[in-house]
XYZ file of C-alpha atoms in Angstrom:
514
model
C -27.460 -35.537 1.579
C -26.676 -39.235 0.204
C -24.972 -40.533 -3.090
C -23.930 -43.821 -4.245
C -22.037 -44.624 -6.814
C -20.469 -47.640 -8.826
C -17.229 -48.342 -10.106
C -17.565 -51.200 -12.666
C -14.681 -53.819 -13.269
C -12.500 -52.004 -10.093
C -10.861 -54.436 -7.230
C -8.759 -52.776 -3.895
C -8.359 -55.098 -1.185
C -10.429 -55.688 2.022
C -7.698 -53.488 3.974
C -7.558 -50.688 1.999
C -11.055 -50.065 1.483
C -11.687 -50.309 4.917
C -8.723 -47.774 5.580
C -10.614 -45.676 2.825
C -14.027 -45.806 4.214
C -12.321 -44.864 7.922
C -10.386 -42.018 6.156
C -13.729 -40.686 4.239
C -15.760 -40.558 7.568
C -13.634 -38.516 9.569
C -13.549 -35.885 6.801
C -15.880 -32.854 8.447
C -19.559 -33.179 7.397
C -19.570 -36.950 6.881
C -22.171 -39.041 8.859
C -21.108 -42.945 6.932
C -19.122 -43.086 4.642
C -18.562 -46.889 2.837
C -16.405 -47.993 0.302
C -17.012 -51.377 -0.617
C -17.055 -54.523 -3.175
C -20.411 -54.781 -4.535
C -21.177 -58.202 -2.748
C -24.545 -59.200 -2.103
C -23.708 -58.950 1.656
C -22.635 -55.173 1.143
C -25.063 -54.202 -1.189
C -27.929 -54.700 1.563
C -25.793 -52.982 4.137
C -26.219 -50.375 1.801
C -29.742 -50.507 1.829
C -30.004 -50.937 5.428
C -27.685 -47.719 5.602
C -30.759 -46.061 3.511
C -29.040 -45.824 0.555
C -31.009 -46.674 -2.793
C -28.846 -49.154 -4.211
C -31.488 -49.754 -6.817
C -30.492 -46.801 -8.921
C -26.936 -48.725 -9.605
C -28.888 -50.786 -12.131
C -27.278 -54.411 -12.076
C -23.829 -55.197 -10.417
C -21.507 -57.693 -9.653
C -18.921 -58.474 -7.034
C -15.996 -57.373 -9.503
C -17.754 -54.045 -9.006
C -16.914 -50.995 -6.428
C -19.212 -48.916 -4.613
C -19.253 -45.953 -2.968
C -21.773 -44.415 -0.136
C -21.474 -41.321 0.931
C -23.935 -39.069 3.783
C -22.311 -35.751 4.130
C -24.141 -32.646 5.984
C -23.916 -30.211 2.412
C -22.812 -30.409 -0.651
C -19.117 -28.748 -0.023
C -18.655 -31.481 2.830
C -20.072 -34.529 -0.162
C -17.723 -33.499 -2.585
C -14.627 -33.136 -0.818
C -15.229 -36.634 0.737
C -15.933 -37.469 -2.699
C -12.597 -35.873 -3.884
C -10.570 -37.790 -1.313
C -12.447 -40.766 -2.835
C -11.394 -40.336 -6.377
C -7.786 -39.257 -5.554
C -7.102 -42.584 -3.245
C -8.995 -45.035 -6.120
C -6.856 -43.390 -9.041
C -3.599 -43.224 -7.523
C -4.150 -47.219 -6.228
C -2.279 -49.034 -3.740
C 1.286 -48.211 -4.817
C 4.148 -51.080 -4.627
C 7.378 -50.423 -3.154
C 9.166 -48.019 -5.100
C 6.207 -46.824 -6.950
C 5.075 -47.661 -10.490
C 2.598 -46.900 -12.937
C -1.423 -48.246 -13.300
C -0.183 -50.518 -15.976
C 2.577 -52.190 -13.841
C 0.210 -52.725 -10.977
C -2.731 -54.134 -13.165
C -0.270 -56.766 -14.400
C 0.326 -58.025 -10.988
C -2.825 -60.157 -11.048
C -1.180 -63.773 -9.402
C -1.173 -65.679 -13.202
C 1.082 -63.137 -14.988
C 3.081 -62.214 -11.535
C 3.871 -65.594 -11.226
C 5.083 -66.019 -14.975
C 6.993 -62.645 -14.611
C 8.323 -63.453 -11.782
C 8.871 -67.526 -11.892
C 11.631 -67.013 -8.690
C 8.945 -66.320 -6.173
C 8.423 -68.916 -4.166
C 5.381 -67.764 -2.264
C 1.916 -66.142 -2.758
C 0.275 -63.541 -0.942
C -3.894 -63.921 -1.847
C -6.432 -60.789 -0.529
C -8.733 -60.593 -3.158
C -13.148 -61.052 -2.339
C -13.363 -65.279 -0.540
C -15.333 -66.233 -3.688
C -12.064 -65.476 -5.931
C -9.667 -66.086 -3.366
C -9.742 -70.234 -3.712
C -9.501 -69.774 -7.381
C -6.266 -67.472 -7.246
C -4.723 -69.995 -4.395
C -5.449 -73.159 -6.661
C -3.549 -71.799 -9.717
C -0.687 -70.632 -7.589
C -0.561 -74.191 -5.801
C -0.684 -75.678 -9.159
C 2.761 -73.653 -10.067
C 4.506 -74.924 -7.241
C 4.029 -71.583 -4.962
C 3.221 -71.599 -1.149
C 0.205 -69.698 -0.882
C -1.013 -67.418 2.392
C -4.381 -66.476 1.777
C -5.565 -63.676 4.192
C -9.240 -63.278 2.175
C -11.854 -64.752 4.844
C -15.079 -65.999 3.475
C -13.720 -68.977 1.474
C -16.137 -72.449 2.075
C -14.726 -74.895 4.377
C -14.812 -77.639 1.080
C -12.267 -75.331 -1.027
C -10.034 -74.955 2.172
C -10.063 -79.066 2.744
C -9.356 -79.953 -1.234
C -6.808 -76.892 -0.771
C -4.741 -78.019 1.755
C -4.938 -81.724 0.350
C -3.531 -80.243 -2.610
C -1.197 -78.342 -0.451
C 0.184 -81.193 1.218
C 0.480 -83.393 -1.948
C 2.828 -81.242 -3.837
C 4.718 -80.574 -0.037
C 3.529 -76.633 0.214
C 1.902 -74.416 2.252
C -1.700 -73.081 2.292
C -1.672 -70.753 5.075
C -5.666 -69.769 5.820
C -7.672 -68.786 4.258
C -7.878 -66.313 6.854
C -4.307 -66.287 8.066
C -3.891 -62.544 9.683
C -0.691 -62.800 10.459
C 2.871 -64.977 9.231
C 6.711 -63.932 9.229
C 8.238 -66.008 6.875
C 12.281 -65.461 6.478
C 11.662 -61.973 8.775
C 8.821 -60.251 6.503
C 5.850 -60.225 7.624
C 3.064 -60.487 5.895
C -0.796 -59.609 6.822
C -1.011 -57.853 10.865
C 2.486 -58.490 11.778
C 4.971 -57.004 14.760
C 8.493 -55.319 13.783
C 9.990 -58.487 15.638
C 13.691 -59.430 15.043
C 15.009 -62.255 13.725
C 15.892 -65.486 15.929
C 15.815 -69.121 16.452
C 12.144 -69.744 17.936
C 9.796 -70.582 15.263
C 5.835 -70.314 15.507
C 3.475 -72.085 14.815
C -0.079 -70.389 14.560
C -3.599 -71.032 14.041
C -4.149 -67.885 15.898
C -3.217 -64.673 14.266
C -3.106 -62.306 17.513
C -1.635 -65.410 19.494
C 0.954 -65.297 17.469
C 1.673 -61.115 17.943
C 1.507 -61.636 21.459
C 4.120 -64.286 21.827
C 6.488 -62.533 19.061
C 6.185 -59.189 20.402
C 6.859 -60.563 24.278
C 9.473 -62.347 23.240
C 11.131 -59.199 21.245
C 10.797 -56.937 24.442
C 12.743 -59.894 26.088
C 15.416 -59.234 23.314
C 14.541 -62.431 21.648
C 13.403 -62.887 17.604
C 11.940 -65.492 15.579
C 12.602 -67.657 12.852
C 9.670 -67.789 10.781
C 5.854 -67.489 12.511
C 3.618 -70.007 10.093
C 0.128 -68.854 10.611
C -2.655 -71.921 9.312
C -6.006 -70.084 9.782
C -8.250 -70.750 12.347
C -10.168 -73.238 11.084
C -7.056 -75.435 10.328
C -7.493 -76.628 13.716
C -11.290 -77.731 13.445
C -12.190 -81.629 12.339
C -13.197 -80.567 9.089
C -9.803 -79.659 8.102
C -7.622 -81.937 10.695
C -5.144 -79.761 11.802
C -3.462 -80.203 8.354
C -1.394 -77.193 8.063
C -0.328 -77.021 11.516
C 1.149 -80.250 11.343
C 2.659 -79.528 7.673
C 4.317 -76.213 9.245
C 5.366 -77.796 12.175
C 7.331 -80.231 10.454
C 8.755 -77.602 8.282
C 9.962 -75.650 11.548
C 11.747 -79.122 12.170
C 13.439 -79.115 9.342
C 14.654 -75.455 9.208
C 18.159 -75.593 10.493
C 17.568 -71.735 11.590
C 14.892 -72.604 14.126
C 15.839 -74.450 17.678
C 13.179 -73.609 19.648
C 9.553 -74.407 18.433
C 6.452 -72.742 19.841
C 2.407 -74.036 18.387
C 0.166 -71.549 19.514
C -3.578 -72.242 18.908
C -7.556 -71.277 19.314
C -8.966 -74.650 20.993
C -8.150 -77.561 19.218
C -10.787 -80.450 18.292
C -9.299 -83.643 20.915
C -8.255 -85.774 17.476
C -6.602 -82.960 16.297
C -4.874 -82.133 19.151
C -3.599 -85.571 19.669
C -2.649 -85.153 15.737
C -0.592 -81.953 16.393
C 1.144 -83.435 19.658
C 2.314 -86.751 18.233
C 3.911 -84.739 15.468
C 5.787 -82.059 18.507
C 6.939 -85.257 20.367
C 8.904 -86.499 17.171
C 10.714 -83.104 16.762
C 13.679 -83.572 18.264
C 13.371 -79.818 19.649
C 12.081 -78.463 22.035
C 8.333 -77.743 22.172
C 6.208 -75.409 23.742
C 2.669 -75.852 23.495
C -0.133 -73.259 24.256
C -4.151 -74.702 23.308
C -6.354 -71.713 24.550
C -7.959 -72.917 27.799
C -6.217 -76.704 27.162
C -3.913 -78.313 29.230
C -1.557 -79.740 25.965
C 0.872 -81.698 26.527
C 0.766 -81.900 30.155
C 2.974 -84.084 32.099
C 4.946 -85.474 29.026
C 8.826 -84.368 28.939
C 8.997 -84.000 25.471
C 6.429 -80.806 25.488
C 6.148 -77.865 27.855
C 2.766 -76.890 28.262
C 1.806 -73.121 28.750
C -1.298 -71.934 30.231
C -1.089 -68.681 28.925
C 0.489 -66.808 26.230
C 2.870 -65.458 28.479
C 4.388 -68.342 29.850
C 4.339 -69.656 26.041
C 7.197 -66.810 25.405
C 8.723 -67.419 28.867
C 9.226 -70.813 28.545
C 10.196 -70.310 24.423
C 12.872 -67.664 25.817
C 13.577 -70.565 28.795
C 14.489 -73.539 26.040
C 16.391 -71.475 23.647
C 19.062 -69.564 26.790
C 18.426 -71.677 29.677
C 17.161 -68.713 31.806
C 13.539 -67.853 32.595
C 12.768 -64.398 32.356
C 10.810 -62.098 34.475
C 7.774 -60.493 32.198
C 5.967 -57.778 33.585
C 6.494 -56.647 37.161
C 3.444 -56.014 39.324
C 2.139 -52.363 39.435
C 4.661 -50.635 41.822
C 3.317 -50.049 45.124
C 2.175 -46.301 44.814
C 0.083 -47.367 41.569
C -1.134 -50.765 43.281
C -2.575 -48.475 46.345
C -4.275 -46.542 43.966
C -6.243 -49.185 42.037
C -6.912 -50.559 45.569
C -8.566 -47.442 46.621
C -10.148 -46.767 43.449
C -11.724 -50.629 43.404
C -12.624 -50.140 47.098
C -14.314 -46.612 46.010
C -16.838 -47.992 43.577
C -20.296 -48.244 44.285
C -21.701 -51.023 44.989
C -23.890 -52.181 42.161
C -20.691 -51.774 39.674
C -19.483 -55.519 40.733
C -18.821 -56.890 36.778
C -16.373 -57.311 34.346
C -16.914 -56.121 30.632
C -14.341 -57.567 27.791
C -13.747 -56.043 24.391
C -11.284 -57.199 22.448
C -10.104 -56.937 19.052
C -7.980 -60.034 18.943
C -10.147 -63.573 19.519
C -6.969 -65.492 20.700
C -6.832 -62.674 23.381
C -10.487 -62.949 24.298
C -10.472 -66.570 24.444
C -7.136 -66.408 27.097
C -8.859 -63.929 29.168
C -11.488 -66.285 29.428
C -10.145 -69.146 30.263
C -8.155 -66.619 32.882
C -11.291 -65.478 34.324
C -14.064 -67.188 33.935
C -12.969 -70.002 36.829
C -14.008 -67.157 39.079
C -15.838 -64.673 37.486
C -19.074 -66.794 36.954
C -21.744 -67.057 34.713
C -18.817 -65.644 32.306
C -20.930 -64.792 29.473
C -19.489 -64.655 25.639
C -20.034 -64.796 21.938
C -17.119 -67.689 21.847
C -17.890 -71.519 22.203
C -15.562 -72.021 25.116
C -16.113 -74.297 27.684
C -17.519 -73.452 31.286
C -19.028 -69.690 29.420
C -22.746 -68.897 28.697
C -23.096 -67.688 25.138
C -24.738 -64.142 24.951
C -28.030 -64.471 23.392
C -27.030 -60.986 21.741
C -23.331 -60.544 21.385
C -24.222 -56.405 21.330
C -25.822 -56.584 24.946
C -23.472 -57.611 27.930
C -24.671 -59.603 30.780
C -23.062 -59.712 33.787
C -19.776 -60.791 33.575
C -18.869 -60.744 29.493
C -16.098 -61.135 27.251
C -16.565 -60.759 23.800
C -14.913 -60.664 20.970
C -15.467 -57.827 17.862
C -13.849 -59.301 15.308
C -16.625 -62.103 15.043
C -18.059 -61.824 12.097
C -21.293 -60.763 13.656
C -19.656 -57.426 14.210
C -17.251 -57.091 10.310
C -20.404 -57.277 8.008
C -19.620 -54.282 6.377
C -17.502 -53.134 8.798
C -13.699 -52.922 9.091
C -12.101 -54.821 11.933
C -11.476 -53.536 15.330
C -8.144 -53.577 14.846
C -8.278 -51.967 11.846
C -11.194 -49.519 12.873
C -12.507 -49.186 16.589
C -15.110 -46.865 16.078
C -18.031 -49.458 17.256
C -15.727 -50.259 20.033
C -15.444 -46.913 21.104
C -19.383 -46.724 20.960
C -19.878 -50.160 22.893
C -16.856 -48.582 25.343
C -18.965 -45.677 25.954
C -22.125 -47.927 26.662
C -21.112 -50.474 29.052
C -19.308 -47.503 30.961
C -22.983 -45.748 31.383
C -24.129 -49.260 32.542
C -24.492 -48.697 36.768
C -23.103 -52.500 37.267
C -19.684 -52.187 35.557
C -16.515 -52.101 37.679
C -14.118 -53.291 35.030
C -13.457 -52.151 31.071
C -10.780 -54.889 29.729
C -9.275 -53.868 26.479
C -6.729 -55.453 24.224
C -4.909 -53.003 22.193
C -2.963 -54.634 19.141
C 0.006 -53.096 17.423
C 1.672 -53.907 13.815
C 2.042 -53.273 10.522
C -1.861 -52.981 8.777
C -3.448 -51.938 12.205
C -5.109 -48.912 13.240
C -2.538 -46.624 13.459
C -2.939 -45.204 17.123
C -5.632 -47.127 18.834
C -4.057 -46.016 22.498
C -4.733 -42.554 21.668
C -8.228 -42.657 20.342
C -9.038 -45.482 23.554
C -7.658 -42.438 25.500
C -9.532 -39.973 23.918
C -12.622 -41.897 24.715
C -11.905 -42.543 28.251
C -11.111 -38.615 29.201
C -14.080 -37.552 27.105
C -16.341 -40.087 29.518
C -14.306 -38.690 32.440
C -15.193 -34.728 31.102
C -18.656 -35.495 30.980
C -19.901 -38.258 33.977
C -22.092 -37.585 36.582
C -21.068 -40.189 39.066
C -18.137 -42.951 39.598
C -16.946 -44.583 36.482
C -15.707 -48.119 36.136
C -12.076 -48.511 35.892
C -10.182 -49.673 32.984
C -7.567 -52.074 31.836
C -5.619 -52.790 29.475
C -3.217 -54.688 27.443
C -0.721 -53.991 24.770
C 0.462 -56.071 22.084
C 3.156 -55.097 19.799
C 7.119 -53.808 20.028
C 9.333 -50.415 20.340
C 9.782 -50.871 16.380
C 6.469 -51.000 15.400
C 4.489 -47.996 13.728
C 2.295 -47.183 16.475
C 5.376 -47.900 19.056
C 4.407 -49.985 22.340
C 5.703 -47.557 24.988
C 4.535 -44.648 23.302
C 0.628 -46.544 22.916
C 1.362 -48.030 26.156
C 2.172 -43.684 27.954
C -1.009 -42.744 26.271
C -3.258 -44.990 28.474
C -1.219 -44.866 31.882
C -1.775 -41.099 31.001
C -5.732 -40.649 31.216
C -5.693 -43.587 34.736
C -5.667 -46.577 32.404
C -4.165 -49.494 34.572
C -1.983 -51.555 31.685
C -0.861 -54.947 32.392
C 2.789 -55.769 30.396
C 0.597 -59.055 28.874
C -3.002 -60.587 28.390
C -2.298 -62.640 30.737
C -1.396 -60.395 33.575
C -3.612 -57.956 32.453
C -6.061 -60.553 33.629
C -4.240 -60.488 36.952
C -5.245 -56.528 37.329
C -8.519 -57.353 36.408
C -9.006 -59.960 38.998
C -7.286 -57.981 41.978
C -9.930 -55.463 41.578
C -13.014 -57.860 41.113
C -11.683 -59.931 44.074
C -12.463 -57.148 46.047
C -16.124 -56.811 45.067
């Protein structure tokens, strides 16, 4: 049993239709359930869902629509129920406040309402997004856009606008940013501190805030740029501009640029502008040497040593992250690596966070070869599919080969817990690597449903299963609570490295012995 319908003139955010759509297909007696902005994209997911959009009559963008396959009627209209109660009650601000107060919030009357707010948070549909982020750079606000989907022109006159009137543009596509200790898009509970971030890398970024917080250090600000920031076309423009902002803040002493693989002019770009800090600078390029060999800059090949060497520069002590596996647990995964058949001999990535994806590759695929991905990286084969592994593969589900229509994986997992479930039934896995990322706007206990998964395989196989890793990303304070997410896996005979990077380490101690 199917039925669409549409909304007209009704806008929630990317996030919490996603959260929606998760919510409505867990309900008993749902098959799909999708709540959505009547884009062209989504209206021919709908169709390829089987839903007859057609009967909708015309729509447009500004428009809301919502799918729903339930088993019987009773199941279809309590989904349905849940539907109407979440889209008339709205996203509430903190505090509460009525429909009216809410609507009024759109960012031209906020901003004359509220003329002492100094910055501008932007998640409306890409097409709108450059619009909103124009008039709010116009009235002298710092914009973070987190919409994706906005043309790489409007980002470039953006940021030249940006950096004309001295503001930031952060994105489009910035995930995450802590800016005076509230963060804003997927951010950690991190405390605040005197090392200050620099990001075009959203999950980067959590990984080196959230070590560094379970080392007892915090941050000043973390300025995410988008990923594309980084690229030729844009010319590293607000990665320099929030660099030399960091400079300038007399709360930050330590500075730390964290990026996706830079273009080489950009780089260079980026690097002149860390040498002429006057602070010290740690660099981490995914899979990039930067800065290597010049005293000004410390160089970090991994996000790990990133926070090491942050935590290094600001108390003059290097601390120990992550002890090895203690030896009853290391002669375990020895025996259990030893114990696998033959034939399982590869490594299969999935990861939600593309920053942690592209450091396991650059990790692993010196050894691991053909590496095969669905990332441009150096030394890697790309994956002629990015849904069918080959051999050794990393790849990374938040590419936007795997979002059309679909919330995020670190939003919702459920296609990773189907493509989990798949390469496990493969005969030549030996390794499942997982990154699981914690924070404020992420799922809200991806440990337990990875767990789940992995003792419902266990229940049910036949033969030897591959074994799985791990990696956790996040703090004690955050909602989903890193030792608690981090019990769940170590639980069901998930081996969990304290970092990506030595994560990576497991991973190649038991491949090393194929």
């Amino acid at each position: 049993m199917k039925q669409v319908q549409l909304r007209k003139a009704t806008y929630l955010d990317s996030i919490s239709l996603m959260r929606l759509s998760k919510e409505l297909s867990e309900l008993p007696g749902i098959r799909t359930a999708l709540v959505a902005m009547a884009t062209d994209t989504n209206m021919l997911l709908l169709k390829e869902s089987g839903f007859d959009a057609a009967e909708l009559g015309a729509v447009s963008p500004d428009d809301m629509v919502i799918a729903i396959e339930a088993t019987g009627g009773a199941a279809l209209e309590a989904a349905q129920a849940k539907a109407r109660a979440a889209l008339e009650g709205g996203p509430r601000a903190p505090g509460g406040g009525s429909r009216e107060a809410r609507a009024a919030a759109a960012p031209p009357s906020a901003i004359d309402a509220h003329p002492e707010i100094n910055l501008v948070l932007i998640s409306t549909p890409g097409r709108y997004a450059a619009r909103e982020a124009w008039r709010a750079l116009k009235a002298g606000k710092h914009v973070m856009v987190f919409s994706d989907n906005v043309t790489l022109e409007d980002e470039r006159q953006l940021k030249s606008l940006a950096r004309e009137r001295g503001l930031l543009l952060m994105g489009p596509d910035c995930g995450t940013a802590i800016i005076g200790g509230i963060g804003l898009g997927f951010a950690n509970d991190v405390p605040r501190g005197r090392i200050g971030i620099v990001a075009a890398s959203g999950t980067g970024a959590q990984e080196v805030s959230s070590i560094l917080a379970r080392l007892g250090l915090g941050v000043s600000h973390i300025i995410g740029t988008g990923g594309r920031d980084v690229s030729d076309a844009i010319g590293g423009v607000m990665t320099v501009m929030g660099l030399e902002a960091l400079i300038e803040d007399a709360s930050t002493e330590v500075l730390v640029i964290v990026s996706k693989l830079p273009s080489e002019p950009v780089a260079k770009r980026i690097l002149e502008t860390a040498r002429r800090a006057g602070k010290p600078c740690v660099v981490y390029f995914a899979g990039h040497s930067a800065g290597a060999g010049d005293a000004r800059l410390t160089s970090a090949a991994t996000l790990t040593e990133a926070a090491r060497e942050a935590v290094r520069l600001a108390t003059g002590k290097a601390p120990v992250i992550g002890a090895p596996p203690d030896p009853p647990a290391r002669k375990r995964l020895a025996k259990l690596a030893a114990a696998l058949p033959k034939e399982r001999r590869y490594l299969r990535g999935l990861f939600s966070g593309g920053t942690l994806a592209q450091e396991a590759v650059s990790l692993l695929a010196g050894e691991l070869k053909p590496m095969h991905t669905n990332m441009k990286l150096p030394g890697t084969v790309m994956l002629d599919d990015p849904g069918v592994s080959r051999e050794h593969s990393i790849v990374d589900l938040g590419d936007d080969a795997f979002t059309r229509g679909r919330a995020h994986p670190m939003i919702d997992q459920a296609y990773r817990l189907t493509r989990l479930a798949k390469e496990a039934a493969d005969p030549k896995t030996a390794v499942i690597f997982l990154d699981v990322v914690l924070g404020y706007g992420c799922n809200a206990d991806p440990a337990g449903e990875i767990a789940g998964a992995v003792t419902a395989l266990k229940n049910h196989a036949k033969g030897a299963l591959p074994l799985f890793v791990a990696s956790v990303c996040g703090t004690a304070g955050d909602p989903q609570n890193y030792d608690v997410q981090r019990r769940k896996l170590e639980d069901v005979g998930v081996f969990v490295g304290e970092t990506n990077a030595l994560a990576c380490e497991l991973v190649r101690e038991v491949l090393g012995k194929r």
